[in-house]
Short mmCIF file of C-alpha atoms in Angstrom, two decimals:
data_model
loop_
_atom_site.label_atom_id
_atom_site.label_comp_id
_atom_site.label_asym_id
_atom_site.label_seq_id
_atom_site.Cartn_x
_atom_site.Cartn_y
_atom_site.Cartn_z
CA MET A 1 -29.91 2.67 -11.94
CA LYS A 2 -31.00 0.56 -14.72
CA THR A 3 -29.70 -2.91 -15.39
CA ALA A 4 -29.96 -4.41 -18.90
CA GLU A 5 -28.89 -7.98 -19.03
CA SER A 6 -29.62 -7.95 -22.70
CA ILE A 7 -26.34 -6.19 -23.28
CA PRO A 8 -23.74 -8.85 -23.77
CA VAL A 9 -20.97 -8.63 -21.37
CA SER A 10 -18.95 -11.71 -22.28
CA PRO A 11 -16.99 -11.58 -25.56
CA THR A 12 -19.57 -11.72 -28.39
CA PRO A 13 -19.60 -11.20 -32.01
CA LEU A 14 -20.17 -7.60 -33.18
CA LEU A 15 -23.55 -6.32 -32.53
CA PRO A 16 -25.73 -5.49 -35.64
CA LEU A 17 -26.10 -1.89 -36.30
CA GLU A 18 -29.29 -0.35 -34.96
CA PRO A 19 -31.87 1.10 -37.24
CA ASP A 20 -31.10 4.68 -36.27
CA VAL A 21 -27.58 4.08 -37.13
CA LEU A 22 -28.43 2.68 -40.63
CA SER A 23 -30.77 5.50 -41.22
CA ALA A 24 -28.16 8.03 -41.00
CA GLY A 25 -26.75 6.91 -44.35
CA ILE A 26 -29.81 6.16 -46.55
CA CYS A 27 -31.90 9.36 -46.64
CA ARG A 28 -31.69 10.35 -50.31
CA GLY A 29 -33.64 13.15 -52.35
CA ARG A 30 -37.23 13.22 -51.32
CA THR A 31 -36.59 10.73 -48.52
CA ARG A 32 -34.07 12.97 -47.16
CA ARG A 33 -36.41 15.89 -47.00
CA VAL A 34 -39.18 13.74 -45.26
CA CYS A 35 -36.34 12.69 -42.81
CA ARG A 36 -35.62 16.23 -42.13
CA LEU A 37 -39.20 17.05 -41.58
CA LEU A 38 -39.73 14.12 -39.23
CA LEU A 39 -36.53 15.10 -37.14
CA SER A 40 -37.80 18.69 -36.82
CA VAL A 41 -41.19 17.63 -35.54
CA THR A 42 -39.36 15.19 -33.25
CA VAL A 43 -37.16 17.88 -31.74
CA LEU A 44 -40.16 20.21 -31.25
CA PHE A 45 -41.93 17.49 -29.51
CA LEU A 46 -39.11 16.51 -27.18
CA GLY A 47 -38.63 20.00 -26.29
CA GLU A 48 -41.75 19.66 -24.19
CA VAL A 49 -40.70 16.49 -22.62
CA PRO A 50 -38.98 16.69 -19.15
CA LEU A 51 -35.89 14.57 -18.91
CA ALA A 52 -35.41 12.45 -15.67
CA ALA A 53 -31.76 13.77 -15.18
CA GLN A 54 -31.73 13.11 -11.39
CA GLU A 55 -31.28 9.37 -12.17
CA PRO A 56 -28.67 8.28 -14.75
CA GLY A 57 -30.47 6.44 -17.56
CA ILE A 58 -27.45 4.38 -18.37
CA ALA A 59 -28.02 0.58 -18.88
CA VAL A 60 -25.14 -1.44 -17.43
CA PRO A 61 -24.63 -5.29 -17.31
CA ALA A 62 -25.86 -7.44 -14.48
CA GLY A 63 -23.44 -7.10 -11.59
CA PHE A 64 -22.49 -3.54 -12.27
CA ARG A 65 -23.88 -0.19 -10.89
CA VAL A 66 -23.63 3.18 -12.19
CA GLY A 67 -24.03 6.39 -10.08
CA GLN A 68 -23.60 10.03 -10.68
CA PHE A 69 -20.45 11.42 -9.28
CA SER A 70 -20.98 15.03 -10.26
CA ASP A 71 -23.51 17.13 -12.37
CA ASP A 72 -23.49 20.14 -14.58
CA ASP A 73 -23.38 22.56 -11.56
CA LEU A 74 -19.85 21.59 -10.88
CA ALA A 75 -18.59 21.32 -14.37
CA HIS A 76 -20.31 22.21 -17.62
CA ASP A 77 -19.44 20.66 -21.11
CA ILE A 78 -16.66 18.37 -19.82
CA GLN A 79 -14.25 17.57 -22.64
CA CYS A 80 -11.56 15.51 -20.70
CA LEU A 81 -11.06 13.72 -17.51
CA THR A 82 -8.15 12.36 -15.47
CA PHE A 83 -7.09 11.68 -12.06
CA ASP A 84 -4.21 13.56 -10.18
CA ASN A 85 -1.43 12.24 -8.12
CA ASP A 86 -3.60 12.02 -5.14
CA GLY A 87 -6.30 10.08 -7.05
CA ARG A 88 -8.79 13.04 -7.20
CA VAL A 89 -11.02 13.49 -10.39
CA VAL A 90 -9.86 16.28 -12.47
CA VAL A 91 -12.06 17.56 -15.39
CA SER A 92 -11.67 20.26 -18.18
CA GLY A 93 -13.99 22.11 -20.44
CA PRO A 94 -13.83 25.54 -22.13
CA GLY A 95 -12.01 27.96 -19.76
CA TYR A 96 -11.47 25.73 -16.86
CA ILE A 97 -9.54 22.71 -15.20
CA ARG A 98 -11.31 21.75 -11.87
CA ILE A 99 -10.61 19.14 -9.07
CA LEU A 100 -13.76 17.70 -8.15
CA ILE A 101 -13.95 17.12 -4.33
CA ASP A 102 -15.85 14.29 -2.55
CA ASP A 103 -15.20 15.51 1.22
CA ASP A 104 -17.42 12.84 2.94
CA GLY A 105 -16.44 9.97 0.72
CA ASP A 106 -19.94 9.14 -0.40
CA GLY A 107 -19.19 8.66 -4.00
CA LYS A 108 -20.59 12.04 -4.92
CA ALA A 109 -18.64 15.46 -5.41
CA GLU A 110 -20.08 18.35 -3.44
CA SER A 111 -17.64 21.00 -4.62
CA PHE A 112 -14.61 21.86 -6.81
CA ARG A 113 -11.28 23.48 -6.60
CA ARG A 114 -10.18 25.54 -9.44
CA PHE A 115 -6.93 24.45 -10.81
CA ALA A 116 -6.68 26.84 -13.71
CA ASP A 117 -8.85 29.16 -15.64
CA GLY A 118 -7.94 27.75 -18.85
CA PRO A 119 -7.35 26.48 -21.59
CA LYS A 120 -9.81 28.79 -23.33
CA THR A 121 -10.56 25.89 -25.57
CA GLY A 122 -10.57 23.37 -22.81
CA ALA A 123 -8.15 20.51 -22.56
CA GLN A 124 -8.60 17.46 -24.78
CA GLY A 125 -5.84 15.50 -23.00
CA MET A 126 -4.41 15.82 -19.48
CA CYS A 127 -1.64 14.06 -17.54
CA PHE A 128 -0.14 14.95 -14.21
CA MET A 129 3.64 15.20 -13.86
CA GLY A 130 3.77 15.23 -10.11
CA PRO A 131 1.96 18.39 -9.17
CA HIS A 132 2.19 19.85 -12.57
CA LEU A 133 -0.11 19.25 -15.43
CA LEU A 134 0.73 18.53 -19.09
CA CYS A 135 -2.30 19.05 -21.24
CA SER A 136 -3.41 19.99 -24.76
CA GLY A 137 -5.25 23.11 -25.54
CA ASP A 138 -4.79 26.75 -26.75
CA ASP A 139 -1.43 27.05 -28.33
CA GLY A 140 -0.65 23.24 -28.37
CA LEU A 141 0.83 20.95 -25.80
CA ILE A 142 1.13 23.06 -22.57
CA ILE A 143 2.14 22.70 -18.89
CA TYR A 144 0.63 24.24 -15.93
CA HIS A 145 3.07 24.46 -13.19
CA ASP A 146 2.26 24.10 -9.41
CA GLU A 147 5.49 24.53 -7.67
CA ASP A 148 3.90 25.19 -4.19
CA ARG A 149 1.79 22.03 -4.56
CA ASN A 150 -1.44 23.79 -3.40
CA GLY A 151 -3.64 22.23 -6.10
CA GLN A 152 -3.61 25.40 -8.31
CA ALA A 153 -1.61 26.46 -11.11
CA ASP A 154 1.03 29.08 -10.29
CA GLY A 155 0.21 31.18 -13.53
CA PRO A 156 -0.27 30.90 -17.16
CA PRO A 157 0.91 27.68 -18.91
CA GLN A 158 4.18 27.12 -20.62
CA THR A 159 3.90 25.86 -24.30
CA VAL A 160 6.25 22.96 -24.99
CA LEU A 161 4.89 22.06 -28.44
CA LYS A 162 3.20 24.38 -30.85
CA ILE A 163 0.45 22.41 -32.56
CA LYS A 164 -3.13 23.20 -33.54
CA ALA A 165 -5.31 22.66 -30.57
CA GLY A 166 -8.96 23.20 -29.32
CA GLY A 167 -10.72 21.92 -32.48
CA GLU A 168 -12.26 18.53 -32.79
CA HIS A 169 -9.67 17.34 -35.19
CA HIS A 170 -6.72 18.76 -33.52
CA VAL A 171 -4.44 17.58 -30.87
CA HIS A 172 -6.11 15.40 -28.17
CA SER A 173 -4.69 12.94 -25.70
CA VAL A 174 -1.31 12.93 -24.02
CA GLN A 175 0.06 10.15 -21.87
CA LYS A 176 3.31 9.07 -20.39
CA GLY A 177 4.14 5.70 -22.06
CA PRO A 178 5.78 2.57 -20.36
CA ASP A 179 9.02 3.57 -21.71
CA GLY A 180 9.05 7.01 -20.03
CA TRP A 181 8.33 8.89 -23.35
CA TRP A 182 5.32 11.16 -23.82
CA TYR A 183 2.84 10.04 -26.32
CA VAL A 184 0.50 12.44 -28.13
CA ILE A 185 -2.31 11.82 -30.70
CA ALA A 186 -3.61 14.35 -33.04
CA GLY A 187 -6.40 14.66 -35.63
CA ASN A 188 -6.23 15.12 -39.26
CA MET A 189 -6.58 18.81 -39.13
CA SER A 190 -3.78 19.43 -36.63
CA GLU A 191 -1.23 20.10 -39.62
CA VAL A 192 1.42 17.93 -38.36
CA THR A 193 4.32 18.08 -40.90
CA ALA A 194 7.70 16.46 -41.35
CA SER A 195 9.19 19.20 -39.00
CA TYR A 196 7.70 17.44 -36.08
CA ALA A 197 9.86 14.26 -36.84
CA ALA A 198 12.77 15.86 -35.11
CA LEU A 199 14.65 12.74 -34.33
CA PRO A 200 16.35 10.59 -37.04
CA THR A 201 14.95 7.55 -35.60
CA SER A 202 11.31 8.61 -36.23
CA PRO A 203 9.47 5.74 -37.85
CA VAL A 204 7.59 8.27 -40.00
CA MET A 205 9.21 11.17 -41.60
CA GLN A 206 6.40 12.46 -44.05
CA PRO A 207 3.19 12.30 -42.04
CA ASP A 208 -0.32 11.92 -43.61
CA ALA A 209 -3.39 13.11 -41.75
CA GLY A 210 -3.79 12.27 -38.04
CA VAL A 211 -0.59 11.04 -36.20
CA LEU A 212 0.69 9.31 -33.08
CA MET A 213 3.66 11.21 -31.81
CA ARG A 214 6.37 10.43 -29.22
CA LEU A 215 8.34 12.96 -27.21
CA LYS A 216 11.55 12.45 -25.21
CA PRO A 217 11.13 12.28 -21.36
CA ASP A 218 12.22 15.89 -21.18
CA LEU A 219 9.83 16.87 -24.04
CA SER A 220 12.77 18.34 -26.01
CA GLY A 221 12.11 16.69 -29.29
CA GLY A 222 10.54 13.50 -30.73
CA GLU A 223 9.31 11.18 -33.27
CA ILE A 224 6.08 10.39 -35.38
CA VAL A 225 5.18 6.95 -34.45
CA ALA A 226 2.28 6.30 -36.88
CA ASP A 227 0.09 8.18 -39.24
CA GLY A 228 -2.82 8.06 -41.40
CA PHE A 229 -5.65 8.32 -38.87
CA ARG A 230 -8.71 10.44 -39.45
CA ASN A 231 -9.31 11.63 -35.95
CA ALA A 232 -8.43 9.22 -33.25
CA TYR A 233 -9.15 11.00 -29.82
CA ASP A 234 -7.41 8.80 -27.24
CA PHE A 235 -5.28 5.61 -26.96
CA ALA A 236 -4.08 3.03 -24.23
CA PHE A 237 -1.31 0.66 -23.52
CA THR A 238 -2.22 -2.85 -22.58
CA PRO A 239 -0.18 -5.01 -19.99
CA THR A 240 1.99 -6.30 -22.92
CA GLY A 241 3.07 -2.65 -23.82
CA ASP A 242 1.08 -2.67 -27.02
CA LEU A 243 -0.68 0.47 -27.99
CA PHE A 244 -4.28 0.61 -29.25
CA THR A 245 -6.42 3.54 -30.45
CA TYR A 246 -9.95 4.02 -31.50
CA ASP A 247 -10.19 5.94 -34.93
CA SER A 248 -13.35 7.89 -36.56
CA ASP A 249 -15.24 6.74 -39.59
CA GLY A 250 -15.87 8.76 -42.81
CA GLU A 251 -19.53 9.48 -42.17
CA ARG A 252 -20.02 11.14 -45.61
CA ASP A 253 -19.26 7.78 -47.24
CA VAL A 254 -21.92 5.73 -45.23
CA SER A 255 -23.63 3.06 -47.56
CA LEU A 256 -20.92 3.50 -50.22
CA PRO A 257 -18.69 0.55 -51.01
CA TRP A 258 -15.45 2.25 -49.75
CA TYR A 259 -17.22 3.38 -46.22
CA ARG A 260 -14.80 2.77 -43.42
CA PRO A 261 -16.55 2.31 -40.09
CA THR A 262 -15.13 3.37 -36.70
CA ARG A 263 -12.14 0.96 -35.89
CA VAL A 264 -9.91 -0.08 -33.08
CA PHE A 265 -6.44 -0.28 -34.32
CA HIS A 266 -3.31 -2.07 -32.97
CA VAL A 267 -0.70 0.76 -33.62
CA THR A 268 2.88 -0.32 -34.46
CA PRO A 269 5.71 1.95 -35.44
CA GLY A 270 5.66 3.11 -38.94
CA SER A 271 2.16 2.01 -39.65
CA ASN A 272 -0.30 4.02 -41.65
CA ALA A 273 -4.00 3.73 -41.09
CA GLY A 274 -4.86 4.75 -44.73
CA TRP A 275 -6.60 8.17 -44.21
CA VAL A 276 -5.14 10.74 -46.66
CA SER A 277 -8.13 13.20 -47.27
CA ARG A 278 -11.84 13.02 -47.31
CA SER A 279 -11.84 11.62 -50.83
CA TRP A 280 -8.60 9.52 -50.63
CA LYS A 281 -8.15 6.49 -48.50
CA ARG A 282 -5.53 3.96 -49.09
CA PRO A 283 -6.67 0.27 -49.53
CA ASP A 284 -6.67 -1.82 -46.39
CA ASP A 285 -4.31 -4.38 -47.95
CA PHE A 286 -1.37 -1.96 -47.87
CA PRO A 287 1.39 -3.70 -46.00
CA ASP A 288 1.88 -0.85 -43.49
CA MET A 289 -1.97 -1.05 -42.48
CA PRO A 290 -2.27 -1.49 -38.76
CA SER A 291 -4.26 -4.42 -37.46
CA VAL A 292 -7.82 -3.82 -37.07
CA VAL A 293 -9.12 -5.69 -33.88
CA ALA A 294 -12.63 -4.36 -33.80
CA GLU A 295 -15.12 -2.43 -35.87
CA PHE A 296 -18.28 -0.54 -34.41
CA GLY A 297 -20.02 1.04 -37.43
CA ARG A 298 -21.12 4.68 -37.10
CA GLY A 299 -19.91 6.76 -34.18
CA SER A 300 -17.68 9.36 -32.95
CA PRO A 301 -14.80 7.92 -30.84
CA THR A 302 -13.57 9.74 -27.80
CA GLY A 303 -12.06 8.04 -24.70
CA VAL A 304 -9.98 4.92 -24.52
CA VAL A 305 -8.72 2.98 -21.55
CA CYS A 306 -7.43 -0.48 -20.81
CA TYR A 307 -8.63 -1.88 -17.49
CA ARG A 308 -5.64 -3.13 -15.50
CA HIS A 309 -7.19 -3.12 -12.05
CA LEU A 310 -8.87 -5.75 -9.55
CA GLN A 311 -12.39 -4.56 -8.82
CA PHE A 312 -14.02 -5.81 -12.02
CA PRO A 313 -14.44 -9.52 -12.59
CA GLY A 314 -11.30 -11.12 -13.93
CA ARG A 315 -12.64 -11.53 -17.45
CA PHE A 316 -12.42 -7.69 -17.85
CA ILE A 317 -8.68 -7.41 -16.79
CA GLY A 318 -6.92 -6.37 -20.02
CA THR A 319 -10.25 -5.24 -21.64
CA LEU A 320 -10.11 -2.13 -23.79
CA PHE A 321 -13.00 0.24 -23.06
CA VAL A 322 -13.70 2.85 -25.86
CA LEU A 323 -16.41 5.63 -25.98
CA ASP A 324 -18.76 6.47 -28.66
CA TRP A 325 -19.87 10.00 -28.20
CA THR A 326 -22.68 10.07 -30.87
CA PHE A 327 -24.72 6.99 -29.85
CA GLY A 328 -23.96 7.19 -26.11
CA ARG A 329 -22.10 3.96 -25.62
CA ILE A 330 -19.28 2.48 -23.60
CA LEU A 331 -17.86 -0.25 -25.89
CA GLY A 332 -15.51 -3.07 -24.99
CA VAL A 333 -12.91 -5.09 -26.82
CA SER A 334 -11.76 -8.33 -25.29
CA LEU A 335 -8.15 -8.87 -26.61
CA GLU A 336 -6.49 -12.17 -27.56
CA GLU A 337 -3.13 -12.70 -28.96
CA ALA A 338 -2.62 -15.34 -31.74
CA ARG A 339 0.77 -15.81 -33.43
CA GLY A 340 1.92 -12.41 -32.94
CA PHE A 341 -1.29 -10.75 -33.95
CA TRP A 342 -4.22 -9.29 -31.84
CA LYS A 343 -7.79 -10.34 -32.34
CA GLY A 344 -10.65 -8.52 -30.54
CA GLN A 345 -14.13 -9.61 -29.37
CA PRO A 346 -16.19 -6.35 -29.40
CA PHE A 347 -19.14 -5.86 -27.20
CA VAL A 348 -21.55 -3.05 -25.74
CA PHE A 349 -20.74 -2.61 -22.15
CA ALA A 350 -23.14 0.22 -21.32
CA LYS A 351 -25.30 2.68 -23.21
CA GLY A 352 -27.84 5.57 -22.39
CA THR A 353 -31.45 4.67 -22.57
CA GLY A 354 -34.56 6.19 -23.43
CA GLN A 355 -34.61 10.09 -23.66
CA PHE A 356 -31.45 10.44 -21.35
CA GLY A 357 -28.58 12.37 -23.00
CA PHE A 358 -25.39 10.23 -22.51
CA ALA A 359 -22.62 11.79 -24.40
CA PRO A 360 -19.33 10.30 -23.07
CA THR A 361 -16.16 12.09 -23.78
CA ASP A 362 -13.48 10.46 -21.61
CA LEU A 363 -13.02 7.71 -19.11
CA GLU A 364 -10.24 6.58 -16.67
CA VAL A 365 -9.92 3.90 -14.01
CA ALA A 366 -9.90 5.22 -10.36
CA PRO A 367 -7.52 4.14 -7.65
CA ASP A 368 -10.50 2.02 -6.25
CA GLY A 369 -10.90 0.14 -9.54
CA SER A 370 -14.15 1.96 -10.41
CA LEU A 371 -14.52 3.28 -13.93
CA TYR A 372 -15.26 7.02 -14.19
CA VAL A 373 -16.78 8.52 -17.33
CA SER A 374 -17.35 12.12 -18.26
CA VAL A 375 -20.13 13.65 -20.51
CA GLY A 376 -20.14 16.74 -22.47
CA GLY A 377 -18.93 18.18 -25.81
CA ARG A 378 -20.37 20.97 -28.03
CA GLY A 379 -21.68 22.91 -25.10
CA THR A 380 -23.89 20.09 -23.68
CA ARG A 381 -24.62 19.15 -20.14
CA GLY A 382 -21.61 18.14 -18.12
CA GLY A 383 -21.26 15.37 -15.50
CA VAL A 384 -19.21 12.37 -14.40
CA TYR A 385 -20.40 8.99 -13.69
CA ARG A 386 -19.01 6.02 -11.79
CA VAL A 387 -19.38 2.43 -12.94
CA ARG A 388 -18.47 -0.09 -10.24
CA SER A 389 -18.94 -3.91 -9.57
CA ILE A 390 -21.42 -4.80 -6.92
CA ARG A 391 -19.92 -8.22 -6.69
CA SER A 392 -16.63 -7.10 -5.00
CA PRO A 393 -15.99 -4.03 -2.95
CA PRO A 394 -13.98 -1.06 -3.98
CA VAL A 395 -10.13 -1.80 -3.82
CA VAL A 396 -8.21 -0.12 -1.03
CA LEU A 397 -4.55 0.09 -2.13
CA PRO A 398 -1.90 -0.25 0.69
CA PRO A 399 0.40 2.70 0.86
CA ALA A 400 3.87 2.39 -0.63
CA GLU A 401 5.42 2.57 2.89
CA SER A 402 3.73 -0.81 3.72
CA ALA A 403 6.13 -2.51 1.44
CA VAL A 404 8.95 -3.64 3.79
CA GLY A 405 12.03 -5.20 2.31
CA SER A 406 13.27 -5.35 -1.32
CA ARG A 407 11.08 -8.22 -2.32
CA ALA A 408 7.86 -6.68 -1.12
CA GLN A 409 8.80 -3.38 -2.87
CA LEU A 410 9.61 -5.11 -6.10
CA GLN A 411 6.31 -7.03 -6.16
CA MET A 412 4.50 -3.66 -5.43
CA CYS A 413 6.31 -2.13 -8.58
CA LEU A 414 5.49 -5.18 -10.73
CA GLN A 415 1.84 -5.69 -9.44
CA SER A 416 0.47 -1.93 -9.20
CA PRO A 417 -2.86 -1.70 -10.72
CA GLN A 418 -3.14 0.87 -13.72
CA PRO A 419 0.71 1.31 -13.47
CA LEU A 420 0.87 4.04 -16.11
CA ALA A 421 -1.60 6.34 -14.24
CA SER A 422 -0.39 9.31 -12.40
CA TRP A 423 -1.71 8.10 -9.05
CA SER A 424 -0.18 4.71 -9.55
CA ARG A 425 3.13 6.00 -10.61
CA ARG A 426 3.33 8.07 -7.36
CA ARG A 427 3.34 4.71 -5.42
CA TRP A 428 5.65 2.69 -7.30
CA GLU A 429 8.20 5.06 -9.14
CA PRO A 430 10.03 5.99 -5.80
CA LEU A 431 10.35 2.32 -4.98
CA ALA A 432 11.86 1.44 -8.35
CA GLU A 433 14.38 4.32 -8.03
CA SER A 434 15.45 3.17 -4.64
CA LEU A 435 15.78 -0.63 -5.81
CA GLY A 436 17.94 0.15 -8.75
CA SER A 437 17.91 -1.80 -12.01
CA GLU A 438 19.28 -5.20 -10.86
CA PRO A 439 16.01 -6.69 -9.24
CA PHE A 440 14.14 -5.80 -12.26
CA VAL A 441 16.66 -7.37 -14.64
CA ARG A 442 16.46 -10.61 -12.63
CA ALA A 443 12.63 -10.54 -12.69
CA ALA A 444 12.55 -9.96 -16.55
CA LEU A 445 14.90 -13.03 -17.06
CA ASN A 446 13.06 -15.19 -14.67
CA GLU A 447 11.05 -17.77 -16.79
CA ARG A 448 8.83 -18.60 -13.82
CA GLN A 449 7.75 -15.02 -13.38
CA PRO A 450 4.20 -14.33 -14.97
CA ALA A 451 4.49 -12.71 -18.31
CA PRO A 452 2.97 -9.49 -17.33
CA GLU A 453 5.36 -8.98 -14.46
CA ARG A 454 8.28 -9.66 -16.72
CA VAL A 455 6.83 -6.98 -19.13
CA ARG A 456 6.71 -4.60 -16.32
CA ALA A 457 10.19 -5.29 -14.96
CA ILE A 458 11.35 -4.19 -18.52
CA GLU A 459 9.36 -1.11 -18.40
#
């Protein structure tokens, strides 16, 4: 484990681009040929240098520790990571979905259980519906059923939404939102047309480029919530119910006046992020442009999560963590609401160091409050890393059965960490159903109730 106190942890202004980021856009003519020659020599030289893969070369802030949960032997080229209803790590790459098993509880997986031999393309988004898995891959949005609840899919998946899948700019993350609808994000090559706006209530009827879609709880039809993204891979809901995503830049335009960096957007219904095509971007001052809360320069956005747990220090609660695959970084955005708008303070939370290959693809918060990050993509080494606070122990959540009485059950529903995660829903959803709507209406109307709990009551 390496600690780098030089990485700002508290909210700071945007860090300046490093020289290697800038150089990606300024090689021209003869200079470009020299750059290619130097790159070739460097690659040949590095081919003879042994990499210290047994220890993760990931710099984290003081007060945190990073450890390797699994390596390439258990799962190669991981594209996506989630937790199942039981709180177990589940990963996917080309041709597999696997549950990683840590039998002795030492924080390292020793084996895996095969959930499915697919999708062929690998899943780029996964969300458990009880024992069943909804994911993106192969023919589009698909469900693997596990009726006997043995931790293995019963057979081939059922396709619920045909959409281009498997490519880097196709359909990606799928999540169950706070309203009980299913949210799906897709890149600019997924070919989403007006036919996907099946409901007359759809905020967008004629979509451009990448989109955020919303499907009914039974997956029978839906809306296009927002469009104009280039290739946003993932998204997250905050405690206020707001949705944020991290969109790609136009790398071919680097150093040109109209270059757009990777950006974190506050997505609102009907908003258009401005990407129409490679050579056509709408101006940022259009009235339906979503708010930009952070910019991170060059990069390849992948996973996004909002930290809504208790293990990390309090200043991280509500923080957006976003991943940059290209430069091996876990980035953070501290959010602050001001007059109905969100402002973000971006910072670097963690990054790969030296010659260590750190290509993060996805991240999720575990039941104990640790942050799990997968690596892989484009046939590279797979692995999962666990980032935890060393200043507080891992959180042990009480079982739902420990909440005795309606008041205790209500508080468990309103205060459950990561309430939208599958493992968290397993705790509070049965309690909410047994309580009925009346206690939640009272909580939502109670002005003495903390604002996040009032929002949860509405959800």
